[in-house]
PDB file of C-alpha atoms in Angstrom:
ATOM      1  CA  MET V   1     -18.306   0.160   9.676  1.00 97.00           C
ATOM      2  CA  ARG V   2     -16.676  -3.093   8.563  1.00 98.00           C
ATOM      3  CA  ILE V   3     -13.226  -2.642   7.020  1.00 98.00           C
ATOM      4  CA  ALA V   4     -11.096  -5.381   5.508  1.00 97.00           C
ATOM      5  CA  ILE V   5      -7.313  -4.750   5.467  1.00 97.00           C
ATOM      6  CA  ALA V   6      -5.236  -6.471   2.779  1.00 96.00           C
ATOM      7  CA  GLY V   7      -1.730  -6.658   4.066  1.00 94.00           C
ATOM      8  CA  SER V   8      -2.786  -6.266   7.682  1.00 94.00           C
ATOM      9  CA  THR V   9       0.512  -7.459   9.193  1.00 91.00           C
ATOM     10  CA  GLY V  10       2.847  -5.042   7.229  1.00 90.00           C
ATOM     11  CA  THR V  11       4.329  -1.786   8.312  1.00 89.00           C
ATOM     12  CA  VAL V  12       1.251   0.239   7.483  1.00 95.00           C
ATOM     13  CA  GLY V  13      -1.280  -2.539   7.714  1.00 96.00           C
ATOM     14  CA  LYS V  14      -0.670  -3.101  11.426  1.00 96.00           C
ATOM     15  CA  LEU V  15      -1.161   0.620  12.030  1.00 97.00           C
ATOM     16  CA  VAL V  16      -4.366   0.719   9.874  1.00 98.00           C
ATOM     17  CA  HIS V  17      -5.722  -2.227  11.866  1.00 98.00           C
ATOM     18  CA  SER V  18      -4.970  -0.558  15.174  1.00 98.00           C
ATOM     19  CA  ILE V  19      -6.399   2.846  14.237  1.00 98.00           C
ATOM     20  CA  ALA V  20      -9.527   1.419  12.598  1.00 98.00           C
ATOM     21  CA  THR V  21     -10.118  -0.690  15.746  1.00 98.00           C
ATOM     22  CA  GLU V  22      -9.572   2.266  18.026  1.00 98.00           C
ATOM     23  CA  ARG V  23     -12.164   4.205  16.012  1.00 98.00           C
ATOM     24  CA  GLY V  24     -14.684   1.456  16.686  1.00 98.00           C
ATOM     25  CA  HIS V  25     -14.708  -0.231  13.314  1.00 98.00           C
ATOM     26  CA  ASP V  26     -15.020  -3.964  12.854  1.00 98.00           C
ATOM     27  CA  VAL V  27     -11.831  -5.147  11.127  1.00 97.00           C
ATOM     28  CA  VAL V  28     -11.235  -8.135   8.913  1.00 96.00           C
ATOM     29  CA  ALA V  29      -7.543  -8.883   8.753  1.00 95.00           C
ATOM     30  CA  LEU V  30      -6.366 -10.230   5.332  1.00 95.00           C
ATOM     31  CA  ALA V  31      -2.857 -11.650   5.456  1.00 88.00           C
ATOM     32  CA  ARG V  32      -0.948 -14.827   4.530  1.00 86.00           C
ATOM     33  CA  SER V  33      -0.521 -15.493   8.301  1.00 85.00           C
ATOM     34  CA  ASN V  34      -4.340 -15.586   8.566  1.00 83.00           C
ATOM     35  CA  GLY V  35      -4.654 -18.035   5.640  1.00 83.00           C
ATOM     36  CA  HIS V  36      -5.332 -15.413   2.976  1.00 86.00           C
ATOM     37  CA  ASP V  37      -2.838 -15.771   0.144  1.00 85.00           C
ATOM     38  CA  LEU V  38      -4.193 -12.850  -1.962  1.00 88.00           C
ATOM     39  CA  GLU V  39      -1.569 -13.442  -4.694  1.00 87.00           C
ATOM     40  CA  HIS V  40      -2.030 -17.074  -5.473  1.00 85.00           C
ATOM     41  CA  ALA V  41      -5.573 -17.919  -4.432  1.00 78.00           C
ATOM     42  CA  SER V  42      -9.026 -16.438  -4.957  1.00 79.00           C
ATOM     43  CA  LEU V  43     -10.457 -14.871  -1.848  1.00 84.00           C
ATOM     44  CA  PRO V  44     -13.806 -16.444  -1.004  1.00 85.00           C
ATOM     45  CA  PRO V  45     -16.421 -13.660  -1.082  1.00 81.00           C
ATOM     46  CA  SER V  46     -17.712 -14.885   2.268  1.00 89.00           C
ATOM     47  CA  VAL V  47     -14.597 -13.492   3.891  1.00 92.00           C
ATOM     48  CA  LEU V  48     -15.811 -10.088   2.838  1.00 95.00           C
ATOM     49  CA  ASP V  49     -19.422 -10.486   4.056  1.00 95.00           C
ATOM     50  CA  GLY V  50     -20.739  -7.170   5.367  1.00 96.00           C
ATOM     51  CA  VAL V  51     -17.458  -5.396   4.467  1.00 97.00           C
ATOM     52  CA  ASP V  52     -18.022  -1.728   3.456  1.00 98.00           C
ATOM     53  CA  THR V  53     -14.436  -0.876   2.476  1.00 98.00           C
ATOM     54  CA  ILE V  54     -11.232  -2.759   1.649  1.00 98.00           C
ATOM     55  CA  VAL V  55      -7.993  -1.011   2.463  1.00 98.00           C
ATOM     56  CA  ASP V  56      -5.228  -2.433   0.258  1.00 98.00           C
ATOM     57  CA  VAL V  57      -1.816  -1.960   1.784  1.00 97.00           C
ATOM     58  CA  SER V  58      -0.470  -5.249   0.553  1.00 94.00           C
ATOM     59  CA  GLY V  59       3.146  -5.423  -0.384  1.00 89.00           C
ATOM     60  CA  ILE V  60       6.106  -7.500  -1.462  1.00 86.00           C
ATOM     61  CA  GLN V  61       9.812  -7.171  -0.771  1.00 81.00           C
ATOM     62  CA  THR V  62      11.422  -7.300  -4.136  1.00 77.00           C
ATOM     63  CA  LEU V  63      13.368  -5.052  -6.479  1.00 75.00           C
ATOM     64  CA  SER V  64      12.163  -7.000  -9.527  1.00 79.00           C
ATOM     65  CA  ARG V  65       9.734  -5.081 -11.675  1.00 82.00           C
ATOM     66  CA  HIS V  66       8.383  -8.344 -13.137  1.00 86.00           C
ATOM     67  CA  ARG V  67       7.882  -9.953  -9.730  1.00 91.00           C
ATOM     68  CA  SER V  68       6.358  -6.808  -8.216  1.00 89.00           C
ATOM     69  CA  ARG V  69       4.038  -6.286 -11.135  1.00 91.00           C
ATOM     70  CA  ARG V  70       2.832  -9.874 -11.027  1.00 93.00           C
ATOM     71  CA  PHE V  71       2.198  -9.656  -7.290  1.00 93.00           C
ATOM     72  CA  PHE V  72       0.171  -6.402  -7.409  1.00 93.00           C
ATOM     73  CA  GLU V  73      -1.887  -7.345 -10.479  1.00 94.00           C
ATOM     74  CA  SER V  74      -2.836 -10.717  -8.932  1.00 93.00           C
ATOM     75  CA  VAL V  75      -3.705  -9.269  -5.519  1.00 94.00           C
ATOM     76  CA  SER V  76      -5.776  -6.483  -7.056  1.00 95.00           C
ATOM     77  CA  ALA V  77      -7.645  -8.878  -9.359  1.00 94.00           C
ATOM     78  CA  ASN V  78      -8.461 -11.148  -6.409  1.00 94.00           C
ATOM     79  CA  LEU V  79      -9.631  -8.239  -4.199  1.00 95.00           C
ATOM     80  CA  GLN V  80     -11.709  -6.814  -7.028  1.00 95.00           C
ATOM     81  CA  GLN V  81     -13.355 -10.129  -7.820  1.00 93.00           C
ATOM     82  CA  ALA V  82     -14.168 -11.013  -4.174  1.00 94.00           C
ATOM     83  CA  GLY V  83     -15.146  -7.481  -3.334  1.00 95.00           C
ATOM     84  CA  THR V  84     -17.543  -7.178  -6.214  1.00 95.00           C
ATOM     85  CA  ALA V  85     -19.090 -10.550  -5.381  1.00 94.00           C
ATOM     86  CA  ALA V  86     -19.529  -9.522  -1.750  1.00 95.00           C
ATOM     87  CA  GLY V  87     -21.023  -6.136  -2.630  1.00 96.00           C
ATOM     88  CA  VAL V  88     -18.193  -4.039  -1.200  1.00 97.00           C
ATOM     89  CA  GLY V  89     -18.682  -0.371  -1.955  1.00 97.00           C
ATOM     90  CA  HIS V  90     -15.205   1.127  -1.690  1.00 98.00           C
ATOM     91  CA  LEU V  91     -11.526   0.098  -2.275  1.00 98.00           C
ATOM     92  CA  VAL V  92      -8.809   2.267  -0.780  1.00 98.00           C
ATOM     93  CA  ALA V  93      -5.327   1.546  -2.156  1.00 98.00           C
ATOM     94  CA  LEU V  94      -1.922   2.914  -1.097  1.00 97.00           C
ATOM     95  CA  SER V  95       0.668   3.906  -3.718  1.00 96.00           C
ATOM     96  CA  ILE V  96       3.829   6.017  -3.872  1.00 92.00           C
ATOM     97  CA  VAL V  97       4.315   9.724  -4.659  1.00 92.00           C
ATOM     98  CA  GLY V  98       6.135  10.620  -7.875  1.00 86.00           C
ATOM     99  CA  ILE V  99       6.164   7.223  -9.651  1.00 87.00           C
ATOM    100  CA  ASP V 100       4.656   8.342 -12.936  1.00 84.00           C
ATOM    101  CA  ARG V 101       7.939   8.277 -14.772  1.00 79.00           C
ATOM    102  CA  VAL V 102       9.570   5.414 -12.835  1.00 74.00           C
ATOM    103  CA  ASP V 103       8.282   2.279 -14.423  1.00 72.00           C
ATOM    104  CA  ALA V 104      11.145   0.187 -13.077  1.00 72.00           C
ATOM    105  CA  ALA V 105      11.816  -2.210 -10.165  1.00 80.00           C
ATOM    106  CA  TYR V 106       9.263  -2.118  -7.335  1.00 79.00           C
ATOM    107  CA  TYR V 107       7.768   1.123  -8.691  1.00 82.00           C
ATOM    108  CA  GLY V 108       6.732  -0.564 -11.923  1.00 86.00           C
ATOM    109  CA  GLY V 109       4.676  -2.928  -9.877  1.00 87.00           C
ATOM    110  CA  LYS V 110       3.039  -0.074  -8.016  1.00 91.00           C
ATOM    111  CA  LEU V 111       2.125   1.611 -11.303  1.00 93.00           C
ATOM    112  CA  ALA V 112       0.592  -1.611 -12.379  1.00 92.00           C
ATOM    113  CA  HIS V 113      -1.277  -1.766  -9.053  1.00 94.00           C
ATOM    114  CA  GLU V 114      -2.651   1.763  -9.570  1.00 95.00           C
ATOM    115  CA  ARG V 115      -3.816   0.842 -13.055  1.00 94.00           C
ATOM    116  CA  ALA V 116      -5.534  -2.290 -11.856  1.00 95.00           C
ATOM    117  CA  VAL V 117      -7.342  -0.340  -9.064  1.00 96.00           C
ATOM    118  CA  GLN V 118      -8.488   2.373 -11.516  1.00 96.00           C
ATOM    119  CA  ARG V 119      -9.803  -0.078 -14.164  1.00 95.00           C
ATOM    120  CA  GLY V 120     -11.479  -2.382 -11.598  1.00 95.00           C
ATOM    121  CA  ALA V 121     -15.130  -2.600 -10.906  1.00 95.00           C
ATOM    122  CA  LEU V 122     -14.978  -1.360  -7.327  1.00 97.00           C
ATOM    123  CA  PRO V 123     -15.301   2.372  -6.617  1.00 98.00           C
ATOM    124  CA  HIS V 124     -11.970   3.439  -5.328  1.00 98.00           C
ATOM    125  CA  THR V 125      -9.746   5.907  -3.639  1.00 98.00           C
ATOM    126  CA  LEU V 126      -6.069   5.903  -4.437  1.00 98.00           C
ATOM    127  CA  LEU V 127      -3.657   7.587  -2.046  1.00 98.00           C
ATOM    128  CA  ARG V 128      -0.053   8.234  -3.040  1.00 96.00           C
ATOM    129  CA  ALA V 129       2.143   8.767   0.008  1.00 95.00           C
ATOM    130  CA  ALA V 130       5.811   9.680   0.233  1.00 90.00           C
ATOM    131  CA  GLN V 131       8.345   7.193   1.564  1.00 83.00           C
ATOM    132  CA  PHE V 132       7.961   6.550   5.258  1.00 79.00           C
ATOM    133  CA  HIS V 133      10.593   7.362   7.817  1.00 68.00           C
ATOM    134  CA  GLU V 134      10.827   3.597   8.217  1.00 72.00           C
ATOM    135  CA  PHE V 135      12.141   3.479   4.562  1.00 70.00           C
ATOM    136  CA  ALA V 136      15.666   4.209   5.799  1.00 63.00           C
ATOM    137  CA  GLU V 137      15.860   1.004   7.699  1.00 68.00           C
ATOM    138  CA  GLN V 138      14.340  -0.942   4.824  1.00 68.00           C
ATOM    139  CA  THR V 139      17.004   0.574   2.520  1.00 68.00           C
ATOM    140  CA  LEU V 140      19.722  -0.683   4.834  1.00 64.00           C
ATOM    141  CA  VAL V 141      18.351  -4.210   4.711  1.00 69.00           C
ATOM    142  CA  ARG V 142      17.580  -4.286   0.938  1.00 70.00           C
ATOM    143  CA  GLY V 143      20.734  -2.474  -0.212  1.00 69.00           C
ATOM    144  CA  LYS V 144      23.285  -4.819   1.291  1.00 71.00           C
ATOM    145  CA  LEU V 145      26.052  -6.039  -1.004  1.00 78.00           C
ATOM    146  CA  GLY V 146      28.318  -8.036   1.259  1.00 81.00           C
ATOM    147  CA  PRO V 147      29.799  -5.597   3.759  1.00 83.00           C
ATOM    148  CA  LEU V 148      28.527  -2.518   1.814  1.00 79.00           C
ATOM    149  CA  THR V 149      25.098  -0.967   1.564  1.00 77.00           C
ATOM    150  CA  VAL V 150      24.072   0.729  -1.598  1.00 78.00           C
ATOM    151  CA  VAL V 151      21.863   3.795  -0.980  1.00 75.00           C
ATOM    152  CA  PRO V 152      20.268   5.668  -3.848  1.00 72.00           C
ATOM    153  CA  ALA V 153      20.991   9.365  -4.142  1.00 74.00           C
ATOM    154  CA  ALA V 154      17.378  10.382  -3.659  1.00 76.00           C
ATOM    155  CA  ARG V 155      15.620  13.417  -2.311  1.00 77.00           C
ATOM    156  CA  VAL V 156      12.517  12.341  -0.346  1.00 77.00           C
ATOM    157  CA  ARG V 157       9.890  14.084   1.786  1.00 82.00           C
ATOM    158  CA  PRO V 158       9.324  11.314   4.401  1.00 85.00           C
ATOM    159  CA  VAL V 159       6.045  10.895   6.286  1.00 90.00           C
ATOM    160  CA  ALA V 160       5.404   8.777   9.339  1.00 91.00           C
ATOM    161  CA  ALA V 161       3.731   5.438   8.550  1.00 92.00           C
ATOM    162  CA  GLU V 162       1.322   6.125  11.407  1.00 95.00           C
ATOM    163  CA  GLU V 163       0.188   9.359   9.740  1.00 95.00           C
ATOM    164  CA  VAL V 164      -0.359   7.489   6.464  1.00 96.00           C
ATOM    165  CA  ALA V 165      -2.321   4.759   8.218  1.00 97.00           C
ATOM    166  CA  ASP V 166      -4.548   7.367  10.003  1.00 98.00           C
ATOM    167  CA  HIS V 167      -5.219   9.054   6.659  1.00 98.00           C
ATOM    168  CA  LEU V 168      -6.064   5.711   4.983  1.00 98.00           C
ATOM    169  CA  VAL V 169      -8.671   5.001   7.688  1.00 98.00           C
ATOM    170  CA  THR V 170     -10.159   8.454   7.260  1.00 98.00           C
ATOM    171  CA  LEU V 171     -10.422   7.891   3.505  1.00 98.00           C
ATOM    172  CA  ALA V 172     -11.943   4.444   4.133  1.00 98.00           C
ATOM    173  CA  GLU V 173     -14.628   6.098   6.278  1.00 98.00           C
ATOM    174  CA  GLY V 174     -15.622   8.445   3.426  1.00 97.00           C
ATOM    175  CA  GLU V 175     -16.894   8.090  -0.112  1.00 97.00           C
ATOM    176  CA  PRO V 176     -14.641   7.028  -3.003  1.00 98.00           C
ATOM    177  CA  VAL V 177     -12.821   9.967  -4.559  1.00 98.00           C
ATOM    178  CA  GLY V 178     -10.622   8.394  -7.232  1.00 97.00           C
ATOM    179  CA  ARG V 179      -7.220   9.951  -6.779  1.00 96.00           C
ATOM    180  CA  ALA V 180      -6.867  11.495  -3.351  1.00 97.00           C
ATOM    181  CA  ARG V 181      -4.443  14.381  -2.597  1.00 96.00           C
ATOM    182  CA  ASP V 182      -0.857  13.151  -2.194  1.00 96.00           C
ATOM    183  CA  LEU V 183       0.418  12.810   1.409  1.00 94.00           C
ATOM    184  CA  THR V 184       3.984  13.923   2.064  1.00 91.00           C
ATOM    185  CA  GLY V 185       6.053  14.915   5.013  1.00 86.00           C
ATOM    186  CA  PRO V 186       6.880  18.470   5.969  1.00 85.00           C
ATOM    187  CA  ARG V 187      10.378  18.832   4.490  1.00 85.00           C
ATOM    188  CA  ASP V 188      12.822  17.388   2.011  1.00 83.00           C
ATOM    189  CA  GLU V 189      15.446  14.957   3.205  1.00 80.00           C
ATOM    190  CA  LEU V 190      18.300  13.128   1.454  1.00 76.00           C
ATOM    191  CA  LEU V 191      17.863   9.386   1.703  1.00 74.00           C
ATOM    192  CA  ILE V 192      21.585   8.911   2.389  1.00 73.00           C
ATOM    193  CA  ASP V 193      21.329  11.305   5.412  1.00 76.00           C
ATOM    194  CA  MET V 194      18.269   9.351   6.742  1.00 71.00           C
ATOM    195  CA  VAL V 195      20.173   6.021   6.412  1.00 69.00           C
TER     196      VAL V 195
END
């Protein structure tokens, strides 16, 4: 099948690209580095010619709820518009476990992303995954305040980004299911210990 990956150069996107290619799928990489600014410009439907499924693993590095929300709503609208025009039959989107009551910072944007996917015209599958093991390193980078690093006191059940990517490809190969079963790691960890 032909699978388009929005955010194909990110942590999960690279892995989705690799796994989908290994499984013999024809992959269309959608990323700014390939000339696809999914936030600020409409995607020409011709880019999605013959695409069966779009996997949306796009992301932005910000702690601003407003910025995150604006990004995800724009990207989702552009993917929905181009996908509908091109006759795409399935949109698979990645979100985060447990964000229902956290409408703040980046999570507020992901909630807006989920809502945009759910109200869009494309049949969809929404996968919520726990934070990746790679989240610890991201926390170190994002939480720097001078010589200190601020780490939230959070309990997480981390999962490998590669496992998430593999599951996303499997979902992309199937029919739209709406909200898929959440994907988490095998045990609880404290983020501070991971960092």
